[in-house]
Tab-separated table of C-alpha atoms and ligand atoms in Angstrom:
chain	number	residue	atom	x	y	z
A	1	UNK	CA	46.012	82.911	74.492
A	2	UNK	CA	43.771	85.713	75.651
A	3	UNK	CA	44.154	87.198	79.135
A	4	UNK	CA	41.064	85.524	80.571
A	5	UNK	CA	42.224	82.085	79.394
A	6	UNK	CA	45.692	82.546	80.892
A	7	UNK	CA	44.172	83.652	84.206
A	8	UNK	CA	41.707	80.747	84.258
A	9	UNK	CA	44.581	78.347	83.592
A	10	UNK	CA	46.549	79.620	86.626
A	11	UNK	CA	43.772	78.306	88.885
A	12	UNK	CA	44.686	74.707	88.141
A	13	UNK	CA	48.214	74.972	86.748
A	14	UNK	CA	50.638	77.572	88.030
A	15	UNK	CA	53.412	76.589	85.623
A	16	UNK	CA	52.691	79.280	83.086
A	17	UNK	CA	55.118	80.231	80.343
A	18	UNK	CA	57.328	83.275	79.981
A	19	UNK	CA	55.199	84.528	77.095
A	20	UNK	CA	51.978	84.179	79.142
A	21	UNK	CA	53.583	86.227	81.926
A	22	UNK	CA	54.593	88.905	79.394
A	23	UNK	CA	50.985	89.039	78.172
A	24	UNK	CA	49.707	89.511	81.713
A	25	UNK	CA	52.228	92.291	82.358
A	26	UNK	CA	51.229	94.003	79.103
A	27	UNK	CA	47.492	93.779	79.886
A	28	UNK	CA	45.576	96.667	81.458
A	29	UNK	CA	45.651	94.780	84.778
A	30	UNK	CA	41.949	94.946	85.565
A	31	UNK	CA	41.249	91.194	85.365
A	32	UNK	CA	44.697	90.237	86.650
A	33	UNK	CA	44.117	92.181	89.894
A	34	UNK	CA	40.723	90.492	90.405
A	35	UNK	CA	42.179	87.005	90.000
A	36	UNK	CA	45.153	87.824	92.261
A	37	UNK	CA	42.792	89.144	94.947
A	38	UNK	CA	40.665	85.994	94.754
A	39	UNK	CA	43.776	83.775	94.878
A	40	UNK	CA	45.002	85.692	97.957
A	41	UNK	CA	41.625	85.206	99.639
A	42	UNK	CA	41.543	81.499	98.855
A	43	UNK	CA	45.126	80.636	99.876
A	44	UNK	CA	46.044	83.068	102.675
A	45	UNK	CA	42.656	84.422	103.746
A	46	UNK	CA	41.551	87.871	104.882
A	47	UNK	CA	44.134	88.336	107.626
A	48	UNK	CA	46.763	91.013	107.100
A	49	UNK	CA	50.057	90.421	108.917
A	50	UNK	CA	51.678	93.544	110.327
A	51	UNK	CA	55.464	93.550	110.742
A	52	UNK	CA	57.050	96.333	112.814
A	53	UNK	CA	60.085	97.684	110.959
A	54	UNK	CA	63.125	99.136	112.783
A	55	UNK	CA	65.604	100.925	110.511
A	56	UNK	CA	68.575	100.720	112.865
A	57	UNK	CA	71.467	102.085	110.777
A	58	UNK	CA	71.671	104.069	107.547
A	59	UNK	CA	75.430	103.494	107.242
A	60	UNK	CA	76.289	101.387	104.203
A	61	UNK	CA	79.510	100.258	102.562
A	62	UNK	CA	77.843	99.557	99.202
A	63	UNK	CA	77.382	101.773	96.128
A	64	UNK	CA	73.959	100.552	94.812
A	65	UNK	CA	73.208	103.202	92.193
A	66	UNK	CA	69.505	103.594	93.036
A	67	UNK	CA	69.742	103.935	96.812
A	68	UNK	CA	69.966	107.112	98.879
A	69	UNK	CA	71.981	105.288	101.557
A	70	UNK	CA	74.792	104.416	99.097
A	71	UNK	CA	78.313	104.992	100.405
A	72	UNK	CA	78.977	107.829	97.954
A	73	UNK	CA	76.118	109.992	99.187
A	74	UNK	CA	77.983	112.434	101.419
A	75	UNK	CA	74.983	114.725	101.946
A	76	UNK	CA	72.954	112.315	104.068
A	77	UNK	CA	73.313	112.559	107.832
A	78	UNK	CA	74.274	109.110	109.065
A	79	UNK	CA	73.119	107.383	112.245
A	80	UNK	CA	73.423	104.071	113.989
A	81	UNK	CA	71.188	103.033	116.916
A	82	UNK	CA	72.765	101.559	120.030
A	83	UNK	CA	71.939	98.012	121.056
A	84	UNK	CA	69.766	99.333	123.898
A	85	UNK	CA	67.859	101.695	121.578
A	86	UNK	CA	67.124	98.805	119.205
A	87	UNK	CA	65.850	96.682	122.094
A	88	UNK	CA	63.783	99.602	123.388
A	89	UNK	CA	62.138	100.188	119.963
A	90	UNK	CA	61.485	96.453	119.598
A	91	UNK	CA	59.812	96.199	123.013
A	92	UNK	CA	57.647	99.221	122.232
A	93	UNK	CA	56.717	97.488	118.960
A	94	UNK	CA	55.629	94.434	120.919
A	95	UNK	CA	53.522	96.703	123.172
A	96	UNK	CA	51.817	98.141	120.068
A	97	UNK	CA	50.821	94.562	119.243
A	98	UNK	CA	53.323	93.560	116.545
A	99	UNK	CA	53.973	89.815	116.344
A	100	UNK	CA	56.970	90.208	114.034
A	101	UNK	CA	59.870	92.633	114.354
A	102	UNK	CA	61.958	93.389	111.257
A	103	UNK	CA	65.495	94.732	111.676
A	104	UNK	CA	66.755	96.516	108.568
A	105	UNK	CA	69.935	98.507	107.854
A	106	UNK	CA	72.593	99.401	105.339
A	107	UNK	CA	75.564	97.050	105.221
A	108	UNK	CA	77.160	98.506	108.353
A	109	UNK	CA	80.344	96.752	109.472
A	110	UNK	CA	79.945	97.990	113.056
A	111	UNK	CA	77.222	95.364	113.513
A	112	UNK	CA	79.506	92.349	113.686
A	113	UNK	CA	78.222	88.802	114.007
A	114	UNK	CA	78.735	88.961	117.771
A	115	UNK	CA	76.814	92.247	118.178
A	116	UNK	CA	73.969	91.070	115.916
A	117	UNK	CA	73.615	87.723	117.699
A	118	UNK	CA	73.291	89.504	121.037
A	119	UNK	CA	70.553	91.768	119.655
A	120	UNK	CA	68.765	88.805	118.044
A	121	UNK	CA	68.670	86.763	121.247
A	122	UNK	CA	67.451	89.750	123.309
A	123	UNK	CA	64.579	90.353	120.861
A	124	UNK	CA	63.692	86.665	120.780
A	125	UNK	CA	63.114	86.819	124.564
A	126	UNK	CA	60.020	88.915	123.713
A	127	UNK	CA	58.182	85.994	122.064
A	128	UNK	CA	57.976	87.511	118.579
A	129	UNK	CA	59.049	86.363	115.145
A	130	UNK	CA	62.200	88.140	113.964
A	131	UNK	CA	63.079	89.061	110.393
A	132	UNK	CA	66.484	90.400	109.343
A	133	UNK	CA	67.298	92.522	106.294
A	134	UNK	CA	71.001	93.322	106.560
A	135	UNK	CA	72.283	92.508	103.073
A	136	UNK	CA	74.986	90.086	101.949
A	137	UNK	CA	76.807	88.064	104.632
A	138	UNK	CA	78.795	84.817	104.666
A	139	UNK	CA	77.161	81.395	105.096
A	140	UNK	CA	78.595	81.169	108.622
A	141	UNK	CA	77.235	84.555	109.625
A	142	UNK	CA	73.730	83.725	108.359
A	143	UNK	CA	73.946	80.424	110.221
A	144	UNK	CA	74.945	82.185	113.438
A	145	UNK	CA	71.921	84.519	113.123
A	146	UNK	CA	69.648	81.509	112.686
A	147	UNK	CA	71.139	79.772	115.688
A	148	UNK	CA	70.692	82.961	117.737
A	149	UNK	CA	66.950	82.739	116.933
A	150	UNK	CA	66.218	84.804	113.794
A	151	UNK	CA	63.322	83.323	111.815
A	152	UNK	CA	63.300	85.107	108.468
A	153	UNK	CA	65.674	86.957	106.152
A	154	UNK	CA	64.895	89.407	103.350
A	155	UNK	CA	67.299	90.154	100.539
A	156	UNK	CA	65.970	91.127	97.145
A	157	UNK	CA	67.679	89.914	94.003
A	158	UNK	CA	66.626	93.380	92.684
A	159	UNK	CA	66.890	92.120	89.072
A	160	UNK	CA	67.774	88.725	87.565
A	161	UNK	CA	69.394	90.375	84.545
A	162	UNK	CA	73.093	89.847	85.397
A	163	UNK	CA	74.318	92.683	83.174
A	164	UNK	CA	71.800	95.141	84.619
A	165	UNK	CA	72.488	93.855	88.152
A	166	UNK	CA	76.200	94.511	87.793
A	167	UNK	CA	75.596	97.972	86.277
A	168	UNK	CA	73.389	98.882	89.236
A	169	UNK	CA	75.835	97.466	91.792
A	170	UNK	CA	79.403	98.482	90.846
A	171	UNK	CA	81.941	96.097	92.369
A	172	UNK	CA	79.254	93.650	93.516
A	173	UNK	CA	78.699	90.216	92.072
A	174	UNK	CA	75.444	88.728	90.801
A	175	UNK	CA	76.470	85.119	91.537
A	176	UNK	CA	77.192	86.052	95.144
A	177	UNK	CA	73.696	87.514	95.471
A	178	UNK	CA	72.202	84.263	94.158
A	179	UNK	CA	74.432	82.298	96.525
A	180	UNK	CA	73.290	84.358	99.536
A	181	UNK	CA	69.654	83.530	98.759
A	182	UNK	CA	70.489	79.840	98.318
A	183	UNK	CA	72.447	79.768	101.583
A	184	UNK	CA	69.558	81.338	103.510
A	185	UNK	CA	67.158	78.687	102.227
A	186	UNK	CA	69.602	75.895	102.982
A	187	UNK	CA	70.109	77.159	106.555
A	188	UNK	CA	66.332	77.054	107.054
A	189	UNK	CA	65.275	80.705	107.118
A	190	UNK	CA	61.902	81.718	105.801
A	191	UNK	CA	63.509	83.498	102.883
A	192	UNK	CA	62.269	86.613	101.148
A	193	UNK	CA	63.422	88.089	97.873
A	194	UNK	CA	61.967	90.537	95.385
A	195	UNK	CA	62.767	93.072	92.718
A	196	UNK	CA	62.730	96.722	91.801
A	197	UNK	CA	60.426	97.725	88.965
A	198	UNK	CA	61.405	100.525	86.595
A	199	UNK	CA	65.208	100.417	86.742
A	200	UNK	CA	66.820	102.064	83.710
A	201	UNK	CA	67.013	99.642	80.729
A	202	UNK	CA	64.846	97.045	82.521
A	203	UNK	CA	62.357	95.359	80.158
A	204	UNK	CA	59.063	93.471	80.558
A	205	UNK	CA	60.949	90.392	79.391
A	206	UNK	CA	63.403	90.787	82.201
A	207	UNK	CA	60.609	91.257	84.791
A	208	UNK	CA	59.013	88.020	83.519
A	209	UNK	CA	62.379	86.305	84.144
A	210	UNK	CA	62.416	87.713	87.687
A	211	UNK	CA	58.952	86.247	88.298
A	212	UNK	CA	60.007	82.824	86.988
A	213	UNK	CA	63.110	82.904	89.186
A	214	UNK	CA	60.920	83.582	92.254
A	215	UNK	CA	58.588	80.761	91.300
A	216	UNK	CA	61.367	78.253	90.648
A	217	UNK	CA	63.123	79.155	93.922
A	218	UNK	CA	59.894	78.813	95.911
A	219	UNK	CA	60.664	81.804	98.157
A	220	UNK	CA	58.439	82.333	101.201
A	221	UNK	CA	58.068	86.093	100.755
A	222	UNK	CA	58.404	88.401	97.764
A	223	UNK	CA	58.510	92.193	97.958
A	224	UNK	CA	58.071	94.221	94.793
A	225	UNK	CA	58.774	97.930	94.808
A	226	UNK	CA	58.684	100.647	92.163
A	227	UNK	CA	62.080	102.293	91.707
A	228	UNK	CA	61.945	105.899	92.951
A	229	UNK	CA	64.855	108.117	91.799
A	230	UNK	CA	66.846	109.819	94.572
A	231	UNK	CA	68.471	113.227	93.875
A	232	UNK	CA	71.807	112.257	95.451
A	233	UNK	CA	72.333	109.199	93.230
A	234	UNK	CA	73.581	108.741	89.651
A	235	UNK	CA	70.060	107.625	88.605
A	236	UNK	CA	68.370	110.889	89.571
A	237	UNK	CA	65.755	112.312	87.197
A	238	UNK	CA	62.704	114.409	87.789
A	239	UNK	CA	59.845	112.279	86.488
A	240	UNK	CA	56.327	113.202	85.404
A	241	UNK	CA	53.299	111.923	87.326
A	242	UNK	CA	52.370	109.865	84.282
A	243	UNK	CA	55.651	107.934	84.453
A	244	UNK	CA	55.266	107.436	88.200
A	245	UNK	CA	51.696	106.145	87.799
A	246	UNK	CA	52.753	103.732	85.056
A	247	UNK	CA	55.516	102.377	87.260
A	248	UNK	CA	53.090	101.934	90.146
A	249	UNK	CA	50.720	99.983	87.866
A	250	UNK	CA	53.540	97.810	86.559
A	251	UNK	CA	54.790	97.007	90.085
A	252	UNK	CA	51.248	96.055	91.011
A	253	UNK	CA	51.014	93.732	87.989
A	254	UNK	CA	54.339	92.050	88.809
A	255	UNK	CA	53.099	91.533	92.373
A	256	UNK	CA	49.732	90.160	91.214
A	257	UNK	CA	51.331	87.616	88.853
A	258	UNK	CA	53.611	86.473	91.691
A	259	UNK	CA	50.516	85.821	93.839
A	260	UNK	CA	49.039	83.633	91.086
A	261	UNK	CA	52.231	81.579	90.769
A	262	UNK	CA	53.273	81.344	94.436
A	263	UNK	CA	49.824	81.154	95.943
A	264	UNK	CA	50.448	80.766	99.670
A	265	UNK	CA	53.454	83.045	100.208
A	266	UNK	CA	53.544	86.327	102.115
A	267	UNK	CA	53.518	89.418	99.917
A	268	UNK	CA	53.871	92.926	101.355
A	269	UNK	CA	52.047	95.990	100.148
A	270	UNK	CA	55.248	98.012	99.962
A	271	UNK	CA	55.983	101.469	101.350
A	272	UNK	CA	57.426	102.493	97.962
A	273	UNK	CA	54.016	101.790	96.368
A	274	UNK	CA	52.343	104.168	98.819
A	275	UNK	CA	55.053	106.764	98.240
A	276	UNK	CA	54.005	106.937	94.569
A	277	UNK	CA	50.263	106.486	95.115
A	278	UNK	CA	48.575	107.853	98.285
A	279	UNK	CA	46.352	104.757	98.452
A	280	UNK	CA	49.051	102.385	97.191
A	281	UNK	CA	49.135	99.914	100.062
A	282	UNK	CA	45.354	99.427	100.131
A	283	UNK	CA	45.285	98.979	96.361
A	284	UNK	CA	48.097	96.416	96.713
A	285	UNK	CA	46.197	94.588	99.493
A	286	UNK	CA	43.301	94.309	97.046
A	287	UNK	CA	45.545	93.013	94.244
A	288	UNK	CA	47.297	90.081	95.939
A	289	UNK	CA	49.205	91.416	98.981
A	290	UNK	CA	48.614	90.221	102.571
A	291	UNK	CA	51.350	91.940	104.619
A	292	UNK	CA	52.157	95.530	105.651
A	293	UNK	CA	55.391	96.637	107.321
A	294	UNK	CA	54.755	99.855	109.279
A	295	UNK	CA	57.787	101.766	110.515
A	296	UNK	CA	58.345	101.520	114.288
A	297	UNK	CA	61.604	103.487	114.339
A	298	UNK	CA	61.108	106.439	116.683
A	299	UNK	CA	61.945	110.127	116.157
A	300	UNK	CA	64.259	111.867	113.684
A	301	UNK	CA	65.808	108.625	112.418
A	302	UNK	CA	62.730	108.058	110.248
A	303	UNK	CA	63.680	111.040	108.040
A	304	UNK	CA	67.333	110.065	107.917
A	305	UNK	CA	66.664	106.588	106.523
A	306	UNK	CA	66.050	108.186	103.148
A	307	UNK	CA	66.443	105.421	100.577
A	308	UNK	CA	64.262	107.471	98.213
A	309	UNK	CA	62.621	110.934	98.507
A	310	UNK	CA	59.135	111.693	99.912
A	311	UNK	CA	59.021	108.464	101.901
A	312	UNK	CA	55.711	108.180	103.756
A	313	UNK	CA	55.266	108.386	107.531
A	314	UNK	CA	58.507	110.253	108.298
A	315	UNK	CA	56.637	112.854	110.386
A	316	UNK	CA	54.366	110.358	112.139
A	317	UNK	CA	55.037	108.268	115.244
A	318	UNK	CA	54.864	104.456	115.475
A	319	UNK	CA	51.568	104.646	117.373
A	320	UNK	CA	50.041	106.971	114.748
A	321	UNK	CA	51.070	104.546	111.994
A	322	UNK	CA	49.680	101.583	113.876
A	323	UNK	CA	46.282	103.295	114.260
A	324	UNK	CA	46.295	104.629	110.707
A	325	UNK	CA	47.081	101.343	108.994
A	326	UNK	CA	44.746	99.328	111.250
A	327	UNK	CA	41.834	101.638	110.348
A	328	UNK	CA	42.627	101.414	106.625
A	329	UNK	CA	42.818	97.619	106.723
A	330	UNK	CA	39.512	97.339	108.585
A	331	UNK	CA	37.874	99.804	106.173
A	332	UNK	CA	38.282	97.285	103.334
A	333	UNK	CA	36.824	94.414	105.389
A	334	UNK	CA	40.131	92.736	106.234
A	335	UNK	CA	41.410	91.675	109.685
A	336	UNK	CA	44.625	92.370	111.554
A	337	UNK	CA	46.252	89.002	112.085
A	338	UNK	CA	46.936	87.924	115.655
A	339	UNK	CA	49.480	85.280	114.632
A	340	UNK	CA	53.175	85.478	113.821
A	341	UNK	CA	52.261	84.980	110.183
A	342	UNK	CA	54.600	82.268	108.954
A	343	UNK	CA	53.990	80.915	105.478
A	344	UNK	CA	51.434	78.119	105.579
A	345	UNK	CA	52.628	75.580	103.030
A	346	UNK	CA	49.557	73.523	102.203
B	401	SAM	N1	70.865	96.979	102.777
B	401	SAM	C1	69.903	95.936	102.727
B	401	SAM	C2	69.713	95.442	101.318
B	401	SAM	O1	70.110	96.134	100.395
B	401	SAM	O2	69.167	94.334	101.177
B	401	SAM	C3	68.566	96.368	103.300
B	401	SAM	C4	68.186	97.813	103.160
B	401	SAM	S1	67.817	98.360	101.498
B	401	SAM	C5	67.531	100.075	101.734
B	401	SAM	C6	66.163	97.682	101.259
B	401	SAM	C7	65.601	97.774	99.857
B	401	SAM	O3	65.385	99.137	99.513
B	401	SAM	C8	66.460	97.246	98.732
B	401	SAM	O4	66.315	95.862	98.576
B	401	SAM	C9	65.952	98.046	97.513
B	401	SAM	O5	65.147	97.252	96.663
B	401	SAM	C10	65.106	99.170	98.126
B	401	SAM	N2	65.484	100.474	97.561
B	401	SAM	C11	66.683	101.090	97.644
B	401	SAM	N3	66.678	102.236	96.931
B	401	SAM	C12	65.441	102.369	96.377
B	401	SAM	C13	64.819	103.321	95.509
B	401	SAM	N4	65.488	104.381	95.084
B	401	SAM	N5	63.549	103.109	95.137
B	401	SAM	C14	62.853	102.031	95.586
B	401	SAM	N6	63.390	101.090	96.408
B	401	SAM	C15	64.670	101.243	96.786
B	402	SF4	FE1	73.206	99.751	101.028
B	402	SF4	FE2	70.999	98.225	100.802
B	402	SF4	FE3	71.037	100.780	99.913
B	402	SF4	FE4	72.467	98.947	98.630
B	402	SF4	S1	70.212	98.992	98.837
B	402	SF4	S2	73.169	101.014	99.203
B	402	SF4	S3	73.121	97.631	100.308
B	402	SF4	S4	71.221	100.106	102.009
B	403	FES	FE1	52.118	105.841	108.862
B	403	FES	FE2	49.513	105.916	107.836
B	403	FES	S1	50.853	104.214	108.149
B	403	FES	S2	50.698	107.514	108.828
């Protein structure tokens, strides 16, 4: 089928085949982005939901090969915010107008269930939605977070290719990752997953499988990010701008196809996209995305949460980012949402 026919078909039937997805990912993207933008407009409207992100610890017990926070990176200077600092950053986020706070960290054992639940209930006193992104935990721990008031949880599958997953995550287990995502849905979280685009040995076929997995699992949020090599990891390589641009385009295509298949979900324009392309988040917002997650961590910690190099906004303050992103969103005729931005399942 030609590209136009596949795209037309997605308007009435979002059960498209693996080979149709591969064709869309191999296309030049021009038409795909138009259809994804129109689908976004029709199903989730022109509002952009802003989520204030607090990166509260860069200490991690895991060895994910792509990530600058991996346990074997001894060059990074590690930090962990105190409970009161986290609460302080969250309340400043609320003052800036954020309706959702996102707490993200490495897998840091200091933050036990008891400590996390205390932080969760203190943030929930501020009348905001709360998203967690803390990695793999037990069913009981996820349940305790939910009972303490957390609304959403993000944990990317990263890749659905089991062999590649286990190569990228030495000592970790693919089935456990799947189980975590299933548990979160069963407990009743708005659940977010997603993948990295451009991992070594990853194929278009494998990305099409990732997309089908997201569709079949009916996740509420999907974040897609281009892989950006970090010098202090085993995957480091110095890449040409051409390779970076291709990876940006491919991430955008994966994201756009996801919009066509999971029409009413929340999809962020990711920070990694803007790290590769200076206008990446706006381009993503015009190709299917409807969420941005500006950093509201204060001070030097922004630099130290270095999951990949040249991360944007490390020298700016939360208020500068808020003004910057608001102006960009308005400049393309979109609105800043005033709601908590839950998925509207119609
Ligand atoms: N530790 C939690 C986890 O792994 O789910 C949350 C923090 S982790 C830094 C958040 C996301 O960063 C991961 O899901 C991964 O996709 C992304 N990430 C890590 N290293 C990256 C890299 N080099 N390039 C692009 N994204 C990366
Ligand atoms: Fe740790 Fe998450 Fe980075 Fe893996 S991706 S090393 S779990 S912070
Ligand atoms: Fe941080 Fe633009 S969003 S400076």
